[in-house]
Amino acid sequence: MSKKPLLSFKVGVLLAIIITISFAIISLLLQDDPNLRMIFGDLSSPLIGLVGVISLSYAAYRSQGRMRIAWMLMTLGILSYALGDVAWAIIELGYNQNPFPSVADIFYLVFYPLFALGIYFLPRAKFSYLEELKIILEMGIVILTVGLIFWIFLIEPNLSNQEEFFPSMISITYIIGDFVLLFALMRLLYSKFKEEYYGPMILLGLGVIAFIVSDCIYSYQNLQGTYVSGGLLDVGWIIGLLVVGLAAFLHASDEKYNLYQYFKTLPLTQSNFTSYLPLIWALIAFLLLIQVDRIPYQPNIDLMEIIVGIIIFMVLIRQLLTEKALLISEKNYRELVDNSMVGVYQTNLNGDILFANESLVRIFKSESVEELKSQKIIDFYKNPSERKKIIRKLKKEGKLEQYELEMVSNTGKTINMLMSANLTGDTISGMLMDITQRKYTEMALQDNEEKYRTLFEANPNHTILVSSDGVILDANSSALRFSGLSAGELIGKNFSELGIFSADNLSFVREKFARALKGETLKPFQYQLINEKGEYSWIETQLVPIKKDEMANSILVIDTDITDRKNAMDRLKSSVNEKKILIKEIHHRVKNNMQIISSLLNLQIQHLNDDEEVATTVLKESQNRVMSMAMIHEKLYQSKDFTHIRFEDYIKRLLSDLFYSYDTSSDRVKLVVDVDDVNLNMETAVPCGLIISELFSNSLKYAFPDGREGEIRVTLKQIPDDEKKFLLTVNDNGVGMPPDLDFKNTTTLGLELVNSLTKQIDGEIELDRSHGTEFKIRFNELTYKKRI
């Protein structure tokens, strides 16, 4: 549909003019040789008709809906006309016979209804009821007048020709066909089309006029017996075919020629010629009635008088409708003017207010139009010299458009006005619009723009405004410095063209950009960009969608250069890792050293004699205490944060090692461990582990003498509602402690150590002797003390 045609419209017009002039010249040159002129006319007409068919077919192909149907019908009409030319040429040249009347007339006559129907199908705008009625009357006046002319000069003479009845009937049929074309022409003339359709419609109307005029002249010459095939009259039909073809070509072409503008400049159209047509035709009908005695064929005078009377009556009705339409139009205009938000005025050069609408009364805070008209317009000028300047400009240029000035209302309030004015003679007409609020809005917008620009430029982050298709609309100075480009080099480019992204980063940013445009809320994200030095910089970006009509039409990109922060973080992570390794190594070495101490104690035990049982016991207990602390350090360097250990694993291993140390059989003494999944820091874990070691060792040594069987239970529970408080229980069902033993005031090292360690962890210890021995210790996890 957008394919460019082979010829431009201008070339088409030029070819049409050349064909028409050439045809007329050749016809004149051959006027002394009727035979050659006939051959030339019969052969050229079908070819020109074929050109018209092609042009109309092209217009139908390029159209849609009713317009396509219209051009298709007109194509069929011109095709029928061209076939009539072919039949005419065959009969006249091939058979050397007079083609009128003949089969060619059938094709010619089919042309009229098809072509008129095509014009009828052209889409047009609707009129109001009064406009429709007025158009019907005007068309009726024209058609009746033209019908009267046809009747007097063409139809009546043919009906009077009794010698050639059949040819006369055919001639009358042609006249009726022209009458149908006239009706179609009137419909075309009184239709409102889209502006781009006016050019083709004007050419189409001129083509129809050419057909009607040529047909009328042909009918008259045929009556007189003066028609010559291939003569100058054929130029009229050639013009009709070519102009209709040009109309179709202009409609189908992508070229825009506003012929309506040229048409409006003609004197007839400038004087609203169509409104005078009915009056002109009514005058023609009346003149015919007056001059009836001079008409060659005497018509029926009574019928003429009736028709002329009907025409005059229709003219009177039309005039009444026109006046009514004018009254309605004036009323609507008055309501429009009075209800307008714009002040409409008329003044003379002396400053007298000749006309003012209600809006102007409201603008100047007057009581009424009469009160306003009693004042001088100069009274409302804030600067009276401004009026003299306006009058000088009007006298020089004739009109004034979009002129801003300050005026004052009757209340003394300054009003910003936008003036349009025309000077005609001594009268100034125009409009005044109150733009005071708009001025305030513009000032506020300008203030906001300045604030925005200040914030935009002062932002240390790289701030860029990007359109929905990735084109950079604005960038602050920070972004320009980072990219090393000027504003002219950066703004207007697509961000993907800047060469600051790697392939992976570009696809990553595009995906984020697309999600932001869809309205997703994105967290700030990080990636690398190439800076003005050609080095990679780490950037943290936040995308802020800018919405218009609930749709994101641009993105505000806020980039923060985090290269230094990223490098500092990397150094910090490296330092932390080094410290972790160092701490891990320290704990590991402490554990190893304690194991060495434990091994030394074990060697010392092995060198004691059998009678040195007390020393053996003391050394073994010391060894257990050392191993308890060594195990804490082992758990710490195996832990991830080096400050907490998982106490359940620690207790289970500690108790298992104590079982082994005291060579206790698990078949004789059953161990039950119930420990919550808790993590304790080193400050709490070391004393807590030593407490468990002491109490559990006491149970193993003293609770089950002489090979008795029993159970030792160790539990550690977190107290509900307080994650820093715990309950440690160590109990056995053995022989129990002596009733007279005060465990808080004893010289025994183990219990003394338990009491001391309990105080260290802010704990409270209780002893229950009712079922064996049960120690309950409530304690708090100590707050971690920072190490220097």
mmCIF file of C-alpha atoms in Angstrom, residues 148-297:
data_model
loop_
_atom_site.group_PDB
_atom_site.id
_atom_site.type_symbol
_atom_site.label_atom_id
_atom_site.label_comp_id
_atom_site.label_asym_id
_atom_site.label_seq_id
_atom_site.Cartn_x
_atom_site.Cartn_y
_atom_site.Cartn_z
ATOM 1 C CA LEU A 148 -36.439 22.923 -17.658
ATOM 2 C CA ILE A 149 -33.522 23.880 -19.924
ATOM 3 C CA PHE A 150 -33.059 20.265 -21.002
ATOM 4 C CA TRP A 151 -36.771 19.996 -21.694
ATOM 5 C CA ILE A 152 -36.955 23.156 -23.780
ATOM 6 C CA PHE A 153 -33.784 22.804 -25.814
ATOM 7 C CA LEU A 154 -33.165 19.064 -25.980
ATOM 8 C CA ILE A 155 -36.041 16.808 -24.904
ATOM 9 C CA GLU A 156 -38.941 18.685 -26.543
ATOM 10 C CA PRO A 157 -37.154 18.987 -29.921
ATOM 11 C CA ASN A 158 -36.338 15.247 -29.877
ATOM 12 C CA LEU A 159 -39.932 14.352 -29.034
ATOM 13 C CA SER A 160 -41.099 16.550 -31.928
ATOM 14 C CA ASN A 161 -38.838 14.632 -34.364
ATOM 15 C CA GLN A 162 -41.301 11.990 -35.626
ATOM 16 C CA GLU A 163 -39.110 10.971 -38.580
ATOM 17 C CA GLU A 164 -36.354 9.444 -36.444
ATOM 18 C CA PHE A 165 -38.269 8.260 -33.386
ATOM 19 C CA PHE A 166 -35.844 5.607 -32.117
ATOM 20 C CA PRO A 167 -32.710 7.779 -32.401
ATOM 21 C CA SER A 168 -34.655 10.561 -30.692
ATOM 22 C CA MET A 169 -35.536 8.256 -27.785
ATOM 23 C CA ILE A 170 -31.877 7.259 -27.480
ATOM 24 C CA SER A 171 -30.923 10.963 -27.415
ATOM 25 C CA ILE A 172 -33.518 11.602 -24.697
ATOM 26 C CA THR A 173 -32.076 8.686 -22.713
ATOM 27 C CA TYR A 174 -28.634 10.329 -22.918
ATOM 28 C CA ILE A 175 -30.177 13.539 -21.593
ATOM 29 C CA ILE A 176 -31.717 11.607 -18.709
ATOM 30 C CA GLY A 177 -28.264 10.106 -18.076
ATOM 31 C CA ASP A 178 -26.833 13.618 -17.926
ATOM 32 C CA PHE A 179 -29.619 14.505 -15.541
ATOM 33 C CA VAL A 180 -28.493 11.594 -13.307
ATOM 34 C CA LEU A 181 -24.921 12.891 -13.522
ATOM 35 C CA LEU A 182 -26.173 16.351 -12.587
ATOM 36 C CA PHE A 183 -27.859 14.915 -9.513
ATOM 37 C CA ALA A 184 -24.582 13.180 -8.572
ATOM 38 C CA LEU A 185 -22.703 16.451 -9.181
ATOM 39 C CA MET A 186 -25.064 18.310 -6.845
ATOM 40 C CA ARG A 187 -24.541 15.680 -4.158
ATOM 41 C CA LEU A 188 -20.793 16.036 -4.634
ATOM 42 C CA LEU A 189 -21.008 19.832 -4.517
ATOM 43 C CA TYR A 190 -23.087 19.882 -1.321
ATOM 44 C CA SER A 191 -21.043 17.320 0.621
ATOM 45 C CA LYS A 192 -18.512 17.724 3.410
ATOM 46 C CA PHE A 193 -15.440 15.520 3.089
ATOM 47 C CA LYS A 194 -12.225 15.054 5.005
ATOM 48 C CA GLU A 195 -9.715 17.749 4.095
ATOM 49 C CA GLU A 196 -7.427 15.311 2.241
ATOM 50 C CA TYR A 197 -10.376 14.281 0.007
ATOM 51 C CA TYR A 198 -11.211 17.778 -1.262
ATOM 52 C CA GLY A 199 -8.569 17.784 -4.029
ATOM 53 C CA PRO A 200 -9.788 14.543 -5.685
ATOM 54 C CA MET A 201 -13.440 15.577 -5.203
ATOM 55 C CA ILE A 202 -12.878 18.951 -6.946
ATOM 56 C CA LEU A 203 -11.271 17.205 -9.929
ATOM 57 C CA LEU A 204 -14.050 14.614 -9.967
ATOM 58 C CA GLY A 205 -16.683 17.371 -10.061
ATOM 59 C CA LEU A 206 -14.861 19.151 -12.911
ATOM 60 C CA GLY A 207 -14.763 15.862 -14.830
ATOM 61 C CA VAL A 208 -18.521 15.375 -14.383
ATOM 62 C CA ILE A 209 -19.159 18.944 -15.603
ATOM 63 C CA ALA A 210 -17.030 18.217 -18.684
ATOM 64 C CA PHE A 211 -19.126 15.097 -19.422
ATOM 65 C CA ILE A 212 -22.469 16.906 -18.959
ATOM 66 C CA VAL A 213 -21.489 19.938 -21.067
ATOM 67 C CA SER A 214 -20.052 17.740 -23.842
ATOM 68 C CA ASP A 215 -23.170 15.536 -23.847
ATOM 69 C CA CYS A 216 -25.464 18.554 -24.058
ATOM 70 C CA ILE A 217 -23.500 20.018 -26.975
ATOM 71 C CA TYR A 218 -23.505 16.613 -28.669
ATOM 72 C CA SER A 219 -27.282 16.280 -28.268
ATOM 73 C CA TYR A 220 -27.806 19.761 -29.695
ATOM 74 C CA GLN A 221 -25.414 19.126 -32.623
ATOM 75 C CA ASN A 222 -27.060 15.794 -33.237
ATOM 76 C CA LEU A 223 -30.425 17.567 -33.509
ATOM 77 C CA GLN A 224 -28.936 20.044 -35.934
ATOM 78 C CA GLY A 225 -27.072 17.315 -37.821
ATOM 79 C CA THR A 226 -23.753 19.112 -37.367
ATOM 80 C CA TYR A 227 -21.865 16.596 -35.209
ATOM 81 C CA VAL A 228 -18.598 15.394 -36.771
ATOM 82 C CA SER A 229 -16.774 12.363 -35.329
ATOM 83 C CA GLY A 230 -13.266 13.293 -34.145
ATOM 84 C CA GLY A 231 -14.094 17.000 -34.027
ATOM 85 C CA LEU A 232 -13.373 19.529 -31.330
ATOM 86 C CA LEU A 233 -16.413 18.372 -29.337
ATOM 87 C CA ASP A 234 -14.562 15.122 -28.589
ATOM 88 C CA VAL A 235 -12.051 17.239 -26.652
ATOM 89 C CA GLY A 236 -14.756 17.740 -23.982
ATOM 90 C CA TRP A 237 -15.098 13.984 -23.387
ATOM 91 C CA ILE A 238 -11.307 13.604 -23.463
ATOM 92 C CA ILE A 239 -11.043 16.306 -20.772
ATOM 93 C CA GLY A 240 -13.726 14.542 -18.709
ATOM 94 C CA LEU A 241 -11.882 11.190 -18.867
ATOM 95 C CA LEU A 242 -8.485 12.717 -18.085
ATOM 96 C CA VAL A 243 -9.703 14.880 -15.179
ATOM 97 C CA VAL A 244 -11.576 11.944 -13.610
ATOM 98 C CA GLY A 245 -8.415 9.844 -14.018
ATOM 99 C CA LEU A 246 -6.364 12.603 -12.349
ATOM 100 C CA ALA A 247 -8.866 12.708 -9.455
ATOM 101 C CA ALA A 248 -8.435 8.974 -8.900
ATOM 102 C CA PHE A 249 -4.643 9.226 -9.209
ATOM 103 C CA LEU A 250 -4.463 12.105 -6.693
ATOM 104 C CA HIS A 251 -6.574 10.149 -4.211
ATOM 105 C CA ALA A 252 -4.390 7.038 -4.582
ATOM 106 C CA SER A 253 -1.083 8.935 -4.488
ATOM 107 C CA ASP A 254 0.806 9.588 -1.248
ATOM 108 C CA GLU A 255 1.455 13.118 -2.516
ATOM 109 C CA LYS A 256 -0.593 15.847 -0.855
ATOM 110 C CA TYR A 257 -1.831 18.710 -3.012
ATOM 111 C CA ASN A 258 -4.349 20.849 -1.190
ATOM 112 C CA LEU A 259 -6.318 21.938 -4.260
ATOM 113 C CA TYR A 260 -9.066 23.181 -1.962
ATOM 114 C CA GLN A 261 -6.804 26.027 -0.817
ATOM 115 C CA TYR A 262 -6.324 27.146 -4.434
ATOM 116 C CA PHE A 263 -10.014 26.636 -5.098
ATOM 117 C CA LYS A 264 -10.946 28.901 -2.166
ATOM 118 C CA THR A 265 -8.825 31.730 -3.568
ATOM 119 C CA LEU A 266 -11.007 31.946 -6.711
ATOM 120 C CA PRO A 267 -13.364 34.950 -6.734
ATOM 121 C CA LEU A 268 -16.454 32.736 -7.084
ATOM 122 C CA THR A 269 -15.622 30.611 -4.045
ATOM 123 C CA GLN A 270 -14.511 33.601 -1.988
ATOM 124 C CA SER A 271 -17.969 35.090 -2.482
ATOM 125 C CA ASN A 272 -19.606 31.837 -1.270
ATOM 126 C CA PHE A 273 -20.678 31.003 -4.802
ATOM 127 C CA THR A 274 -22.645 27.870 -3.896
ATOM 128 C CA SER A 275 -25.102 29.894 -1.788
ATOM 129 C CA TYR A 276 -25.962 31.987 -4.866
ATOM 130 C CA LEU A 277 -26.396 29.043 -7.245
ATOM 131 C CA PRO A 278 -30.109 28.502 -6.489
ATOM 132 C CA LEU A 279 -30.824 32.209 -7.012
ATOM 133 C CA ILE A 280 -28.895 32.248 -10.300
ATOM 134 C CA TRP A 281 -30.714 29.168 -11.589
ATOM 135 C CA ALA A 282 -34.083 30.582 -10.446
ATOM 136 C CA LEU A 283 -33.245 33.804 -12.340
ATOM 137 C CA ILE A 284 -32.353 31.725 -15.428
ATOM 138 C CA ALA A 285 -35.707 29.880 -15.178
ATOM 139 C CA PHE A 286 -37.561 33.186 -14.847
ATOM 140 C CA LEU A 287 -35.734 34.683 -17.869
ATOM 141 C CA LEU A 288 -36.655 31.577 -19.886
ATOM 142 C CA LEU A 289 -40.284 32.130 -19.003
ATOM 143 C CA ILE A 290 -40.060 35.796 -20.096
ATOM 144 C CA GLN A 291 -38.273 34.932 -23.346
ATOM 145 C CA VAL A 292 -40.504 31.952 -24.163
ATOM 146 C CA ASP A 293 -41.658 33.566 -27.441
ATOM 147 C CA ARG A 294 -38.093 33.598 -28.773
ATOM 148 C CA ILE A 295 -37.445 29.889 -28.115
ATOM 149 C CA PRO A 296 -37.223 27.923 -31.419
ATOM 150 C CA TYR A 297 -39.284 25.009 -30.170
#
